[in-house]
Amino acid sequence: MTLNLPDVQDVAEARRVLGPVAIRTPVLTSEALDRATGGRIFLKCETLQHTGAFKFRGAYNCLSRLDSATYPDGVVAYSTGNHGLAVSRVGQMLDIAVRIVMPRDAPAVKIARARAFGAEVILYDRHSQTREAIAARISARARVAVVPPGDNPHIIAGQATVVTEALEDIGAKRVEAVWVPCGGGGLAAGSCLAVQAAGSSAAVWGVEPEGFDDTRRSLASGRRETNLALNGSICDALLAPTPAELPFAINGPHLAGAVSVSDAQVLAAIRFAFEELRLVVEPGGAVALARALARPEDFRDRTSLIVLSGGNIDKALFEAAMRTDPDGEGAISQPIFL
Amino acid sequence: MTLNLPDVQDVAEARRVLGPVAIRTPVLTSEALDRATGGRIFLKCETLQHTGAFKFRGAYNCLSRLDSATYPDGVVAYSTGNHGLAVSRVGQMLDIAVRIVMPRDAPAVKIARARAFGAEVILYDRHSQTREAIAARISARARVAVVPPGDNPHIIAGQATVVTEALEDIGAKRVEAVWVPCGGGGLAAGSCLAVQAAGSSAAVWGVEPEGFDDTRRSLASGRRETNLALNGSICDALLAPTPAELPFAINGPHLAGAVSVSDAQVLAAIRFAFEELRLVVEPGGAVALARALARPEDFRDRTSLIVLSGGNIDKALFEAAMRTDPDGEGAISQPIFL
């Protein structure tokens, strides 16, 4: 079977489509971060994108091309959260009916927001059901298009524009490495395309939560491996069970590699973002920053782009992050009673 | 006595000086905020400036002109926090010795950071001492220049660049009102100058903490009035006891007016910024946003610029803000003991 992979032309087309609607999010630098790593780091702040995550880009690029004659009942998406939020918001903008299949243990804030955007939210149990099966059952009964979080060329091309914009702002030739959060791999694949499109020779690295290193293991074995657990990391946005097919077809040959960070390292990064960047970052959105803080030697004496990919975090978890002890290697310090 | 007031030429000069060193902070919009107010609101995010507040601009514009032959011992600044941080950081950048006079009850994070930037921090008691007297005593013993938070034309011209940049990004003719936090009045005065320099007819409003409405009362009486209390608001950045002389000479004829917000309204705004903007804003930096949320009718059907002026907040207070009940008109849901 031939895969319908996006190419640099699709990225250029996605930029044209997204130009008037997506937020051109800022690229920030931080003296504290450069000091902590000994490198020069640029942060692309997709936390400031519509619906608080880069997912808006792929969703809009995909849904704006929907053939409503073929799919009069709109779309259905399965999502660990941010993709669902993005599809919900885009559906509201384009007047397309949206159904979202989300795990029952997704952050409450993400479920509530999808509903606020007018989507019908269908909750499922990660342990006894697969989201793909539920989405397929819905699409068999209604004339809806399935909008997967990664397995679609327009989604990948949309996500690519994150890095395209950043390379344009920084200067494509300056950036030596690009570090992005990696779940299903759509952002990583888009980043590879964006680097290629910009004529940059930057290495693209995916960062995964510890214990959910399906992309790292898949790169090693050459086939799509599955995570042993379905949950158990605070990085709810990155718990796809296996690399998505299309992204992996791009990531396999193009990704420099994939590395992991622990929950404690992620909490420390969220706290760093609060204190030093004054930004709210969710766990899955903070993994690349966490890697820079935990392994500064990989960033020393070079120019790197880090994507902060999302900022939808429940306040209880944010409070936990604020209580981590930055001098204790990200460990949570003593409980605080206000 | 003739006051040495800055003019539009000084603002242009400040832009030239700050161009290579200050962060051109992003101007963001928020669908949630526009929906909440029924207006079109642009947010200038000085929370993302060096040292987490707009104060860096005035400090750099001032210190970069220091005559080190006349002041070989550097500078002394008195500050409720952010100005002190900014002067400390600029002193570090320009190799100028810095002494900071801060109230003993300033946020711990601000005191620690000033010290981390190499400044000597001198703490005083708001109730028994005046900071001006302490600064004057230091300057009598050492050959230091006093860098006040507002009473200096280069400080005011530096702060003006916040609004100059924003008007350039948005389009000066589009903006109908500019809302800025107001303590001593330096940012408000700079904003009036910036509006004038841009040929804009926008009305500039100062927002003060409830009970610390010295600028509102001074505008009414025509002379600089003093606050009855010295503390008792969470807006630590805005507790100057009286409008500074130079800023007031500009604000008197040019400010459209000054209005107040309560602590509860400020906490609700900090929470809104966390949830909807994914930005960390400190109380004093959030007052203009708080006004928009508390009095949306003043923002309806018009285009407004709001300055988020700073993001240095202790985590205990940030947690308190996250616990406010947004449906309870900004009231705190559970009692909080800080």
Coordinates of N, CA and C in Angstrom, one line a residue, chain B residues 181-182 207-212 232-239 259-275 277 279-295 307-310 312-313 317-326 328-332:
Chain B
P181 N -1.8 49.5 34.2 CA -1.7 49.6 35.7 C -1.0 50.9 36.1
C182 N -1.5 51.4 37.3 CA -1.0 52.7 37.7 C -0.6 52.7 39.2
V207 N -5.3 52.2 35.9 CA -6.0 51.3 36.8 C -5.3 51.1 38.1
E208 N -5.9 51.4 39.3 CA -5.3 51.4 40.6 C -5.9 50.3 41.4
P209 N -5.2 49.8 42.5 CA -5.9 48.9 43.4 C -6.9 49.7 44.3
E210 N -8.0 49.1 44.6 CA -9.0 49.7 45.5 C -8.3 50.2 46.8
G211 N -8.6 51.4 47.3 CA -8.0 51.9 48.5 C -6.6 52.6 48.3
F212 N -6.1 52.4 47.0 CA -4.8 53.1 46.7 C -5.0 53.9 45.4
G232 N -1.8 46.6 52.3 CA -3.1 46.1 52.5 C -3.8 45.7 51.2
S233 N -3.0 45.8 50.1 CA -3.5 45.3 48.8 C -2.6 44.2 48.4
I234 N -3.1 43.2 47.6 CA -2.2 42.2 47.0 C -1.3 42.8 45.9
C235 N -1.7 44.0 45.4 CA -1.0 44.6 44.3 C 0.3 45.3 44.7
D236 N 1.3 44.5 45.2 CA 2.5 45.0 45.8 C 3.2 46.0 44.8
A237 N 3.1 45.8 43.5 CA 3.8 46.6 42.6 C 3.2 48.0 42.4
L238 N 2.0 48.2 43.0 CA 1.3 49.5 42.7 C 1.1 50.3 44.0
L239 N 1.9 50.0 45.1 CA 1.6 50.7 46.3 C 2.5 51.9 46.6
V259 N -9.3 54.5 37.5 CA -10.3 53.7 38.1 C -9.7 52.6 38.9
S260 N -10.5 51.9 39.8 CA -9.9 51.0 40.7 C -10.5 49.6 40.5
V261 N -9.8 48.6 41.0 CA -10.3 47.2 41.1 C -10.0 46.6 42.4
S262 N -10.8 45.7 42.9 CA -10.6 45.1 44.2 C -9.6 43.9 44.1
D263 N -9.1 43.5 45.3 CA -8.2 42.3 45.3 C -8.9 41.1 44.7
A264 N -10.2 40.9 45.0 CA -10.9 39.8 44.5 C -11.0 39.8 42.9
Q265 N -11.2 41.0 42.4 CA -11.2 41.1 40.9 C -9.9 40.8 40.3
V266 N -8.8 41.2 41.0 CA -7.4 41.0 40.6 C -7.2 39.5 40.6
L267 N -7.6 38.8 41.7 CA -7.4 37.3 41.7 C -8.1 36.6 40.6
A268 N -9.3 37.1 40.3 CA -10.1 36.5 39.2 C -9.3 36.7 37.9
A269 N -8.7 37.8 37.7 CA -8.0 38.1 36.5 C -6.7 37.2 36.4
I270 N -6.1 37.0 37.5 CA -4.9 36.2 37.5 C -5.3 34.7 37.1
R271 N -6.4 34.3 37.6 CA -6.9 33.0 37.3 C -7.3 32.9 35.8
F272 N -8.0 34.0 35.3 CA -8.4 34.0 33.9 C -7.1 33.9 33.0
A273 N -6.1 34.6 33.4 CA -4.8 34.6 32.6 C -4.2 33.2 32.6
F274 N -4.3 32.5 33.7 CA -3.8 31.1 33.8 C -4.6 30.2 32.9
E275 N -5.9 30.3 33.0 CA -6.8 29.3 32.3 C -6.9 29.6 30.8
L277 N -5.3 32.4 29.0 CA -4.2 33.0 28.2 C -2.9 32.1 28.4
L279 N -0.8 32.5 30.7 CA 0.2 33.4 31.1 C 0.2 33.6 32.6
V280 N 1.4 33.8 33.2 CA 1.5 34.1 34.6 C 1.6 35.6 34.8
V281 N 0.6 36.1 35.5 CA 0.6 37.6 35.7 C 0.6 37.9 37.2
E282 N 1.3 38.9 37.6 CA 1.3 39.2 39.1 C 0.1 40.2 39.3
P283 N -0.3 40.3 40.6 CA -1.4 41.2 40.9 C -1.4 42.6 40.3
G284 N -0.3 43.3 40.6 CA -0.2 44.6 40.0 C -0.2 44.7 38.5
G285 N 0.3 43.6 37.9 CA 0.3 43.5 36.4 C -1.0 43.2 35.8
A286 N -1.9 42.7 36.6 CA -3.2 42.2 36.1 C -4.4 43.2 36.3
V287 N -4.1 44.4 36.9 CA -5.3 45.2 37.3 C -6.1 45.7 36.0
A288 N -5.4 46.0 34.9 CA -6.1 46.5 33.8 C -7.0 45.4 33.2
L289 N -6.4 44.2 33.2 CA -7.2 43.0 32.7 C -8.4 42.8 33.7
A290 N -8.1 42.9 35.0 CA -9.2 42.8 36.0 C -10.3 43.8 35.7
R291 N -10.0 45.0 35.3 CA -11.0 46.0 35.1 C -11.9 45.5 33.9
A292 N -11.2 45.0 32.9 CA -12.0 44.6 31.7 C -13.0 43.5 32.0
L293 N -12.5 42.5 32.9 CA -13.4 41.4 33.3 C -14.5 41.9 34.2
A294 N -14.2 42.9 35.1 CA -15.1 43.3 36.1 C -16.1 44.3 35.5
R295 N -15.7 45.1 34.5 CA -16.5 46.1 34.0 C -16.5 46.0 32.4
V307 N -2.3 46.6 29.0 CA -0.9 46.2 29.3 C -0.9 45.3 30.5
L308 N -0.4 44.0 30.2 CA -0.1 43.1 31.3 C 1.4 43.4 31.7
S309 N 1.5 44.1 32.8 CA 2.8 44.8 33.1 C 3.9 44.0 33.8
G310 N 3.5 42.9 34.5 CA 4.5 42.1 35.2 C 4.0 40.7 35.6
N312 N 5.9 38.7 38.2 CA 6.6 38.1 39.3 C 5.7 38.0 40.5
I313 N 5.3 36.7 40.7 CA 4.3 36.5 41.8 C 4.8 35.3 42.6
L317 N 0.6 33.0 46.5 CA -0.5 33.9 46.0 C -1.1 33.4 44.7
F318 N -0.2 32.8 43.9 CA -0.7 32.3 42.6 C -1.7 31.1 42.8
E319 N -1.3 30.3 43.8 CA -2.3 29.2 44.1 C -3.6 29.7 44.7
A320 N -3.5 30.8 45.5 CA -4.7 31.4 46.0 C -5.6 31.9 44.8
A321 N -4.9 32.5 43.8 CA -5.7 33.0 42.7 C -6.4 31.9 41.9
M322 N -5.7 30.7 41.8 CA -6.2 29.6 41.0 C -7.4 29.0 41.7
R323 N -7.5 29.3 43.1 CA -8.7 28.8 43.8 C -9.8 29.7 43.9
T324 N -9.7 30.9 43.3 CA -10.8 31.8 43.3 C -12.0 31.2 42.5
D325 N -13.2 31.5 42.9 CA -14.3 31.0 42.2 C -14.7 32.0 41.1
P326 N -14.5 31.6 39.8 CA -14.8 32.6 38.8 C -16.3 32.9 38.6
G328 N -18.2 33.4 41.2 CA -18.6 34.1 42.4 C -18.1 35.5 42.3
E329 N -18.1 36.1 41.2 CA -17.7 37.5 41.0 C -16.3 37.7 41.6
G330 N -15.4 36.8 41.4 CA -14.0 36.9 41.8 C -13.8 36.7 43.3
A331 N -14.9 36.3 44.0 CA -14.7 36.0 45.4 C -13.9 34.7 45.6
I332 N -13.1 34.7 46.7 CA -12.3 33.5 47.0 C -13.3 32.4 47.5

